[in-house]
Short mmCIF file of C-alpha atoms in Angstrom, two decimals:
data_model
loop_
_atom_site.label_atom_id
_atom_site.label_comp_id
_atom_site.label_asym_id
_atom_site.label_seq_id
_atom_site.Cartn_x
_atom_site.Cartn_y
_atom_site.Cartn_z
CA ALA A 1 -24.05 -19.76 -8.11
CA ARG A 2 -21.27 -19.17 -10.64
CA ALA A 3 -20.68 -15.68 -9.29
CA GLU A 4 -20.36 -17.04 -5.76
CA GLU A 5 -17.95 -19.72 -6.97
CA ARG A 6 -15.81 -17.07 -8.69
CA ARG A 7 -15.72 -15.03 -5.49
CA ARG A 8 -14.58 -18.04 -3.46
CA HIS A 9 -11.92 -18.85 -6.03
CA LEU A 10 -10.72 -15.23 -6.04
CA ARG A 11 -10.52 -15.15 -2.26
CA SER A 12 -8.63 -18.45 -2.05
CA GLN A 13 -6.09 -17.25 -4.62
CA TRP A 14 -5.55 -14.01 -2.70
CA GLU A 15 -5.17 -15.86 0.61
CA LEU A 16 -2.42 -18.03 -0.89
CA LEU A 17 -0.51 -14.95 -1.99
CA GLU A 18 -1.17 -13.18 1.30
CA HIS A 19 0.15 -16.16 3.24
CA GLN A 20 3.37 -15.98 1.24
CA LEU A 21 3.69 -12.34 2.31
CA LEU A 22 3.29 -13.32 5.97
CA LEU A 23 6.00 -15.96 5.56
CA THR A 24 8.43 -13.35 4.26
CA THR A 25 11.38 -12.66 6.55
CA VAL A 26 11.99 -9.03 7.47
CA GLY A 27 15.21 -7.95 5.77
CA ASP A 28 16.61 -6.52 2.56
CA ARG A 29 15.26 -9.21 0.20
CA VAL A 30 11.52 -8.82 0.73
CA GLU A 31 10.57 -8.54 -2.95
CA GLU A 32 12.74 -11.53 -3.89
CA GLN A 33 11.15 -13.69 -1.17
CA MET A 34 7.61 -12.74 -2.15
CA LEU A 35 8.26 -13.69 -5.79
CA GLN A 36 9.68 -17.07 -4.85
CA GLY A 37 8.05 -19.74 -7.00
CA MET A 38 6.57 -17.18 -9.40
CA GLU A 39 7.62 -16.66 -12.99
CA LEU A 40 7.78 -13.19 -14.51
CA HIS A 41 6.49 -13.00 -18.09
CA GLU A 42 7.13 -10.37 -20.73
CA VAL A 43 4.43 -7.71 -20.92
CA LYS A 44 2.87 -7.77 -24.41
CA ASP A 45 0.50 -5.59 -26.41
CA ARG A 46 -1.94 -8.46 -26.97
CA TYR A 47 -2.84 -11.67 -25.15
CA PRO A 48 -4.33 -14.77 -26.78
CA THR A 49 -6.24 -15.91 -23.70
CA GLU A 50 -7.46 -14.65 -20.35
CA ASP A 51 -5.10 -17.05 -18.54
CA THR A 52 -1.99 -15.62 -20.22
CA TYR A 53 -3.07 -12.12 -19.19
CA VAL A 54 -3.59 -13.20 -15.56
CA GLN A 55 -0.31 -15.15 -15.46
CA THR A 56 1.53 -12.06 -16.68
CA TYR A 57 0.06 -9.49 -14.34
CA VAL A 58 -0.44 -11.28 -11.00
CA PRO A 59 3.35 -11.64 -10.44
CA LEU A 60 3.78 -7.96 -11.36
CA ILE A 61 1.19 -6.96 -8.76
CA TRP A 62 3.04 -9.02 -6.18
CA ALA A 63 6.39 -7.57 -7.23
CA GLU A 64 4.98 -4.08 -6.73
CA ILE A 65 3.72 -5.00 -3.26
CA GLY A 66 7.14 -6.42 -2.41
CA ALA A 67 8.92 -3.28 -3.59
CA SER A 68 6.51 -1.06 -1.65
CA LEU A 69 6.90 -3.20 1.46
CA GLN A 70 10.68 -3.08 1.24
CA ARG A 71 10.54 0.71 0.83
CA ALA A 72 8.14 1.04 3.78
CA VAL A 73 10.46 -0.96 6.04
CA THR A 74 13.42 1.19 5.00
CA GLU A 75 11.79 4.62 5.11
CA GLN A 76 9.64 4.04 8.24
CA GLU A 77 7.11 6.75 7.42
CA TYR A 78 4.92 5.81 10.38
CA PRO A 79 6.04 5.74 14.03
CA GLN A 80 6.07 2.65 16.22
CA GLU A 81 3.38 2.20 18.87
CA GLN A 82 3.48 0.25 22.12
CA LEU A 83 1.13 -2.73 22.44
CA VAL A 84 0.00 -5.24 25.04
CA VAL A 85 -1.58 -8.57 24.19
CA VAL A 86 -5.22 -8.83 25.27
CA GLY A 87 -6.25 -11.91 23.30
CA TYR A 88 -5.08 -14.94 21.37
CA ASN A 89 -7.07 -17.07 18.95
CA GLU A 90 -6.21 -19.97 16.67
CA PRO A 91 -8.83 -20.40 13.89
CA ARG A 92 -9.56 -24.04 13.14
CA VAL A 93 -9.59 -23.78 9.35
CA SER A 94 -6.66 -21.46 8.75
CA ARG A 95 -2.91 -21.33 8.44
CA THR A 96 -2.74 -18.27 10.66
CA LEU A 97 -2.97 -17.13 14.27
CA HIS A 98 -4.90 -14.11 15.52
CA LEU A 99 -3.39 -11.87 18.20
CA ASP A 100 -5.50 -9.16 19.84
CA PHE A 101 -3.58 -6.08 20.94
CA GLY A 102 -4.43 -3.03 23.03
CA PHE A 103 -2.67 0.25 22.27
CA GLN A 104 -0.95 1.78 25.28
CA GLU A 105 -0.36 5.26 23.85
CA ARG A 106 -2.29 6.98 21.07
CA ALA A 107 -0.98 10.56 21.13
CA ILE A 108 1.24 10.06 18.09
CA LEU A 109 3.47 12.65 16.48
CA ARG A 110 3.66 11.71 12.82
CA PRO A 111 6.01 13.61 10.46
CA LEU A 112 3.95 14.80 7.51
CA ALA A 113 6.47 17.04 5.78
CA LYS A 114 10.11 17.94 6.02
CA ASP A 115 10.88 20.00 9.13
CA GLN A 116 7.21 19.83 10.15
CA ARG A 117 5.55 17.64 12.76
CA THR A 118 1.89 17.60 13.58
CA GLU A 119 -0.07 15.65 16.14
CA LYS A 120 -2.13 13.07 14.29
CA MET A 121 -3.84 9.87 15.37
CA LEU A 122 -2.87 6.74 13.49
CA TYR A 123 -5.68 4.58 12.22
CA TYR A 124 -5.57 1.08 10.84
CA THR A 125 -7.73 -0.76 8.32
CA GLU A 126 -8.41 -4.44 7.82
CA MET A 127 -5.97 -4.64 4.89
CA ASP A 128 -2.98 -2.95 6.55
CA VAL A 129 0.36 -4.76 6.66
CA VAL A 130 2.23 -4.06 9.90
CA LEU A 131 5.64 -4.86 11.33
CA LEU A 132 5.34 -6.55 14.72
CA CYS A 133 8.34 -6.51 17.06
CA PHE A 134 8.73 -8.29 20.37
CA GLY A 135 11.72 -7.55 22.59
CA GLY A 136 12.76 -8.26 26.17
CA ARG A 137 11.08 -10.64 28.59
CA ALA A 138 8.54 -10.37 31.36
CA THR A 139 10.89 -12.12 33.79
CA GLY A 140 14.56 -13.03 34.03
CA GLN A 141 17.73 -11.07 33.34
CA ALA A 142 19.40 -10.53 30.01
CA GLY A 143 21.33 -13.61 28.97
CA GLN A 144 19.54 -15.92 31.44
CA ALA A 145 16.86 -18.46 30.73
CA SER A 146 13.27 -17.89 31.79
CA THR A 147 11.05 -20.80 32.81
CA ARG A 148 7.88 -18.88 33.67
CA GLN A 149 4.74 -20.64 32.49
CA ALA A 150 3.43 -18.92 29.36
CA SER A 151 -0.08 -17.70 29.95
CA GLY A 152 -2.48 -15.61 27.95
CA PRO A 153 -5.42 -13.40 28.86
CA PRO A 154 -8.31 -15.12 30.68
CA GLY A 155 -10.85 -16.82 28.45
CA TRP A 156 -8.56 -17.29 25.48
CA PRO A 157 -7.35 -20.72 24.33
CA LEU A 158 -3.63 -20.39 24.89
CA PRO A 159 -1.68 -23.67 24.93
CA GLY A 160 0.48 -22.86 27.96
CA ARG A 161 3.87 -24.49 28.25
CA PRO A 162 7.13 -23.60 30.01
CA ALA A 163 9.77 -21.88 27.98
CA SER A 164 12.57 -24.18 26.85
CA PRO A 165 15.70 -23.84 29.03
CA ASP A 166 17.84 -23.04 25.98
CA VAL A 167 15.76 -19.99 25.08
CA GLN A 168 17.80 -17.00 26.16
CA THR A 169 16.20 -13.75 27.20
CA GLN A 170 17.32 -10.74 25.21
CA PRO A 171 18.49 -7.34 26.43
CA ASP A 172 15.74 -4.74 26.60
CA THR A 173 17.10 -3.04 23.50
CA ALA A 174 17.01 -6.18 21.33
CA ASP A 175 14.09 -7.73 19.48
CA ALA A 176 13.47 -11.39 20.25
CA PHE A 177 11.80 -11.55 16.85
CA GLN A 178 10.03 -9.37 14.32
CA PHE A 179 7.70 -10.33 11.51
CA PHE A 180 4.99 -9.09 9.20
CA GLY A 181 1.32 -9.27 10.13
CA ARG A 182 -1.94 -8.21 8.54
CA VAL A 183 -4.64 -6.33 10.44
CA VAL A 184 -7.84 -8.41 10.51
CA LYS A 185 -9.93 -6.08 12.65
CA TYR A 186 -9.49 -2.64 14.19
CA GLN A 187 -11.59 -0.99 16.90
CA PRO A 188 -10.66 2.68 17.43
CA ASN A 189 -13.29 3.04 20.19
CA PRO A 190 -13.95 -0.32 21.90
CA PRO A 191 -16.42 -0.68 24.80
CA LEU A 192 -15.23 0.93 28.02
CA ASP A 193 -15.30 -2.33 29.96
CA LYS A 194 -12.57 -3.84 27.80
CA ALA A 195 -9.44 -4.68 29.75
CA ARG A 196 -6.17 -2.96 28.94
CA GLY A 197 -5.65 -0.66 26.07
CA SER A 198 -7.79 1.92 24.36
CA PRO A 199 -8.07 1.12 20.64
CA ARG A 200 -7.70 -2.56 19.79
CA ALA A 201 -6.43 -4.41 16.75
CA ARG A 202 -6.57 -8.08 15.73
CA VAL A 203 -3.50 -9.03 13.72
CA MET A 204 -3.05 -12.19 11.65
CA ILE A 205 0.35 -13.90 11.67
CA PRO A 206 1.56 -17.24 10.21
CA ARG A 207 0.72 -20.36 12.22
CA HIS A 208 4.33 -21.57 12.14
CA LEU A 209 5.23 -18.73 14.54
CA ARG A 210 3.01 -20.23 17.25
CA GLU A 211 5.80 -22.10 19.03
CA ALA A 212 8.16 -19.12 18.99
CA VAL A 213 5.48 -16.76 20.32
CA VAL A 214 4.48 -19.09 23.15
CA ARG A 215 8.03 -20.18 24.03
CA SER A 216 9.23 -16.57 24.25
CA ASN A 217 6.54 -15.62 26.79
CA ALA A 218 5.35 -13.06 24.26
CA LEU A 219 1.75 -13.44 25.45
CA GLY A 220 2.38 -12.68 29.10
CA ASP A 221 0.90 -9.77 31.03
CA LYS A 222 4.08 -7.69 30.80
CA ALA A 223 5.21 -8.71 27.34
CA ARG A 224 6.32 -5.68 25.38
CA TRP A 225 5.31 -5.44 21.73
CA ARG A 226 5.66 -2.71 19.15
CA VAL A 227 3.73 -2.27 15.93
CA GLN A 228 4.57 -0.16 12.91
CA LYS A 229 2.13 0.46 10.10
CA LEU A 230 3.75 -0.21 6.72
CA LEU A 231 1.16 -0.09 3.93
CA SER A 232 -2.37 -1.02 2.92
CA LEU A 233 -3.07 -3.99 0.66
CA SER A 234 -6.47 -2.60 -0.33
CA PRO A 235 -5.38 -0.91 -3.61
CA SER A 236 -3.36 -3.99 -4.60
CA TYR A 237 -6.30 -6.27 -3.82
CA GLN A 238 -8.58 -4.19 -6.05
CA THR A 239 -6.01 -4.43 -8.84
CA PHE A 240 -5.65 -8.17 -8.27
CA LYS A 241 -9.42 -8.59 -8.35
CA ALA A 242 -9.68 -6.64 -11.61
CA VAL A 243 -6.95 -8.73 -13.25
CA VAL A 244 -8.27 -12.12 -12.12
CA THR A 245 -11.86 -11.28 -13.16
CA ILE A 246 -10.87 -9.59 -16.42
CA GLY A 247 -13.00 -12.05 -18.40
CA SER A 248 -16.21 -10.50 -17.07
CA SER A 249 -15.14 -6.93 -17.86
CA PRO A 250 -16.75 -5.05 -20.79
CA LEU A 251 -13.20 -3.97 -21.69
CA PHE A 252 -12.02 -7.58 -21.97
CA ALA A 253 -11.84 -7.70 -25.78
CA SER A 254 -10.07 -4.36 -25.99
CA LEU A 255 -7.52 -5.26 -23.30
CA MET A 256 -6.80 -8.62 -24.90
CA GLY A 257 -6.47 -7.39 -28.48
CA GLY A 258 -5.88 -3.67 -28.13
CA TRP A 259 -7.13 -0.87 -30.34
CA PRO A 260 -5.58 -0.40 -33.77
CA PRO A 261 -2.40 1.71 -33.59
CA LEU A 262 -2.60 5.28 -34.82
CA LEU A 263 -0.56 4.58 -37.96
CA GLY A 264 -0.34 7.54 -40.28
CA ALA A 265 -2.07 9.86 -37.82
CA PRO A 266 -0.61 13.37 -37.53
CA ASN A 267 1.63 13.88 -34.53
CA PRO A 268 -0.54 15.54 -31.85
CA LEU A 269 2.41 17.27 -30.18
CA ASN A 270 3.91 20.52 -31.36
CA PRO A 271 7.66 20.33 -32.08
CA LYS A 272 8.64 22.43 -29.06
CA LEU A 273 6.66 20.24 -26.66
CA LYS A 274 7.96 17.04 -28.25
CA ALA A 275 11.55 18.26 -27.96
CA TRP A 276 10.97 19.06 -24.29
CA LEU A 277 9.47 15.62 -23.63
CA HIS A 278 12.53 13.93 -25.12
CA THR A 279 14.72 15.80 -22.64
CA GLN A 280 12.58 14.66 -19.68
CA PHE A 281 11.38 11.14 -20.57
CA ASN A 282 12.68 7.99 -22.21
CA GLN A 283 11.35 6.81 -25.57
CA SER A 284 8.73 4.40 -24.21
CA GLN A 285 7.34 7.13 -21.95
CA VAL A 286 7.19 9.61 -24.85
CA ASP A 287 5.42 6.99 -26.98
CA ALA A 288 2.82 6.48 -24.24
CA ILE A 289 2.22 10.23 -23.94
CA GLU A 290 1.85 10.64 -27.71
CA ALA A 291 -0.56 7.70 -27.92
CA ALA A 292 -2.78 9.09 -25.15
CA VAL A 293 -2.83 12.67 -26.48
CA GLY A 294 -3.55 11.55 -30.03
CA ARG A 295 -6.47 9.24 -29.23
CA HIS A 296 -9.94 10.76 -29.25
CA GLU A 297 -11.92 7.59 -28.48
CA GLY A 298 -11.40 4.42 -26.48
CA LEU A 299 -8.74 4.38 -23.79
CA THR A 300 -4.99 4.25 -23.45
CA LEU A 301 -3.63 1.70 -20.98
CA ILE A 302 -0.11 2.44 -19.76
CA ARG A 303 1.46 -0.64 -18.20
CA GLY A 304 4.81 -1.32 -16.64
CA PRO A 305 6.57 -3.03 -13.70
CA PRO A 306 7.43 -1.10 -10.51
CA GLY A 307 9.98 1.64 -10.93
CA THR A 308 9.48 2.20 -14.66
CA GLY A 309 8.17 5.75 -14.26
CA LYS A 310 4.40 5.36 -14.68
CA THR A 311 3.60 8.22 -12.27
CA ARG A 312 6.18 10.42 -13.95
CA THR A 313 4.63 9.58 -17.33
CA ILE A 314 1.19 10.59 -16.02
CA VAL A 315 2.55 14.01 -15.05
CA GLY A 316 4.09 14.42 -18.51
CA LEU A 317 0.81 13.35 -20.09
CA LEU A 318 -1.13 15.97 -18.13
CA VAL A 319 1.32 18.67 -19.20
CA ALA A 320 1.04 17.54 -22.83
CA LEU A 321 -2.77 17.53 -22.71
CA CYS A 322 -2.92 21.02 -21.22
CA ASP A 323 -0.29 22.37 -23.60
CA SER A 324 -1.97 20.82 -26.66
CA GLN A 325 -5.33 22.29 -25.64
CA ALA A 326 -3.74 25.73 -25.17
CA GLN A 327 -2.50 25.64 -28.78
CA ARG A 328 -5.99 25.06 -30.24
CA PRO A 329 -7.84 27.98 -31.84
CA GLU A 330 -10.90 27.77 -29.59
CA GLY A 331 -8.67 28.27 -26.57
CA ARG A 332 -11.17 26.81 -24.13
CA ALA A 333 -9.92 25.72 -20.72
CA ILE A 334 -9.40 21.99 -20.34
CA ARG A 335 -10.48 20.17 -17.20
CA ILE A 336 -8.95 16.80 -16.37
CA LEU A 337 -10.11 14.56 -13.52
CA VAL A 338 -7.28 12.44 -12.09
CA CYS A 339 -8.42 9.39 -10.08
CA THR A 340 -6.24 6.88 -8.24
CA PRO A 341 -6.93 3.85 -6.01
CA SER A 342 -5.44 5.53 -2.92
CA ASN A 343 -4.98 8.93 -1.29
CA THR A 344 -1.24 8.41 -1.24
CA ALA A 345 -1.12 7.98 -5.01
CA THR A 346 -3.31 11.05 -5.53
CA ASP A 347 -1.07 13.15 -3.30
CA GLU A 348 2.04 11.89 -5.08
CA ILE A 349 0.68 13.15 -8.40
CA ALA A 350 -0.57 16.39 -6.82
CA LEU A 351 2.83 17.13 -5.26
CA ARG A 352 4.55 16.67 -8.60
CA LEU A 353 2.00 18.83 -10.42
CA MET A 354 2.49 21.62 -7.87
CA ASP A 355 6.12 21.90 -9.01
CA THR A 356 5.34 21.55 -12.73
CA ARG A 357 4.77 24.29 -15.30
CA LEU A 358 3.69 24.42 -18.92
CA LEU A 359 6.24 25.29 -21.57
CA SER A 360 4.95 28.86 -21.44
CA GLY A 361 6.02 29.03 -17.80
CA GLN A 362 2.42 29.14 -16.61
CA PRO A 363 1.70 26.96 -13.55
CA LEU A 364 -0.96 24.29 -13.68
CA ASN A 365 -4.21 25.07 -11.88
CA VAL A 366 -4.57 22.03 -9.61
CA VAL A 367 -7.37 21.41 -7.09
CA ARG A 368 -7.25 18.49 -4.63
CA THR A 369 -10.54 17.12 -3.29
CA GLY A 370 -11.29 14.39 -0.75
CA VAL A 371 -11.36 13.94 3.02
CA ALA A 372 -9.10 16.60 4.57
CA GLU A 373 -7.61 14.29 7.22
CA LYS A 374 -6.33 11.93 4.52
CA VAL A 375 -4.66 14.59 2.38
CA HIS A 376 -0.91 15.24 2.60
CA LEU A 377 -0.19 18.32 4.73
CA LYS A 378 1.68 20.20 1.98
CA VAL A 379 -1.13 19.51 -0.49
CA ARG A 380 -3.80 20.44 2.05
CA GLU A 381 -2.15 23.78 2.78
CA SER A 382 -1.68 24.68 -0.89
CA ILE A 383 -4.25 23.27 -3.32
CA TYR A 384 -6.93 21.53 -1.22
CA ILE A 385 -10.39 22.73 -2.27
CA ASP A 386 -11.39 24.07 1.18
CA THR A 387 -8.11 25.97 1.44
CA LEU A 388 -8.63 27.55 -1.98
CA ILE A 389 -12.22 28.53 -1.14
CA ASN A 390 -11.18 30.12 2.16
CA ARG A 391 -8.36 31.97 0.42
CA ARG A 392 -10.70 33.27 -2.30
CA THR A 393 -13.27 34.33 0.31
CA GLN A 394 -10.68 36.29 2.29
CA GLU A 395 -9.42 38.02 -0.86
CA SER A 396 -12.92 39.15 -1.81
#
């Protein structure tokens, strides 16, 4: 019973944060809007209680989502797709609306590397944040009012009402409105008897947009929508879940109090490597690398807000570990398994390691595993395990 209560509490907390994301206005202040009402606390080495730990890290998780969302809107890694509305639903106990969309075109050309384009189907998951855009009108000319009765697909509870006379239609090139949504359900291969569209997606939007959506005739048969995939909330949700439920973790005591510092321990880095690190990293990053290399038991937790160079520090740590092992008398090869909560994060580290060498000039021997379709094209063509096996087979 207590476990079920904790799960409900966790879900309700996440829904509150998620709703704040959906209320965020698309623009250049996404991160600032998402942190509205939150207080950022100083990150410390030790925490007296579980609550102080949670209060410190939940806003940081949300700040990281905001920064990633802002970057996704700016960089537009994924292409836009054309949609038509095939359903509308208003859950009774919810602050959101559900819109069902059918995809008009699915032959998508997605840029995967500079100067390279490959045909690749876009897929969505239930935790994806998308940018929804609606532009133009089903009837009327640009600059003139439309009074067509708003109507949705048959069988769906759409509160039809005429558009207000003061609502002006927009030119075809303008967006009547755009906002963030979260994918609730995705069907890549729906039943053949479904009307309109091939794959289908149910997207959750804030309830306060109901009037604007209905008044703008955005649910009509010829309403033109576009969707753009931005990012997945799944890794952030797993991090949020781990932070909020930290009290039940076997690492709770260690994370709250920390392990004793390595005072008086010999420096694990050789002078040449340490000098190189100081030319590439700031002092806090060098301290983190030294702490991780010098510890032979327990774990090293490297923490920091978005943009502080955690991924860069990981790359430096891997170089330091490999270089330190190479200096040992036994000279045995070291194998390090790098795990991340997402394929994107894994590929980011892999791409950096591909361009990194040890102080001796020797390249790192990196092997990427995983599902081929989810691996970055450059990584897949260079260090993906199947590619390496095929290359070795051909050479022999």
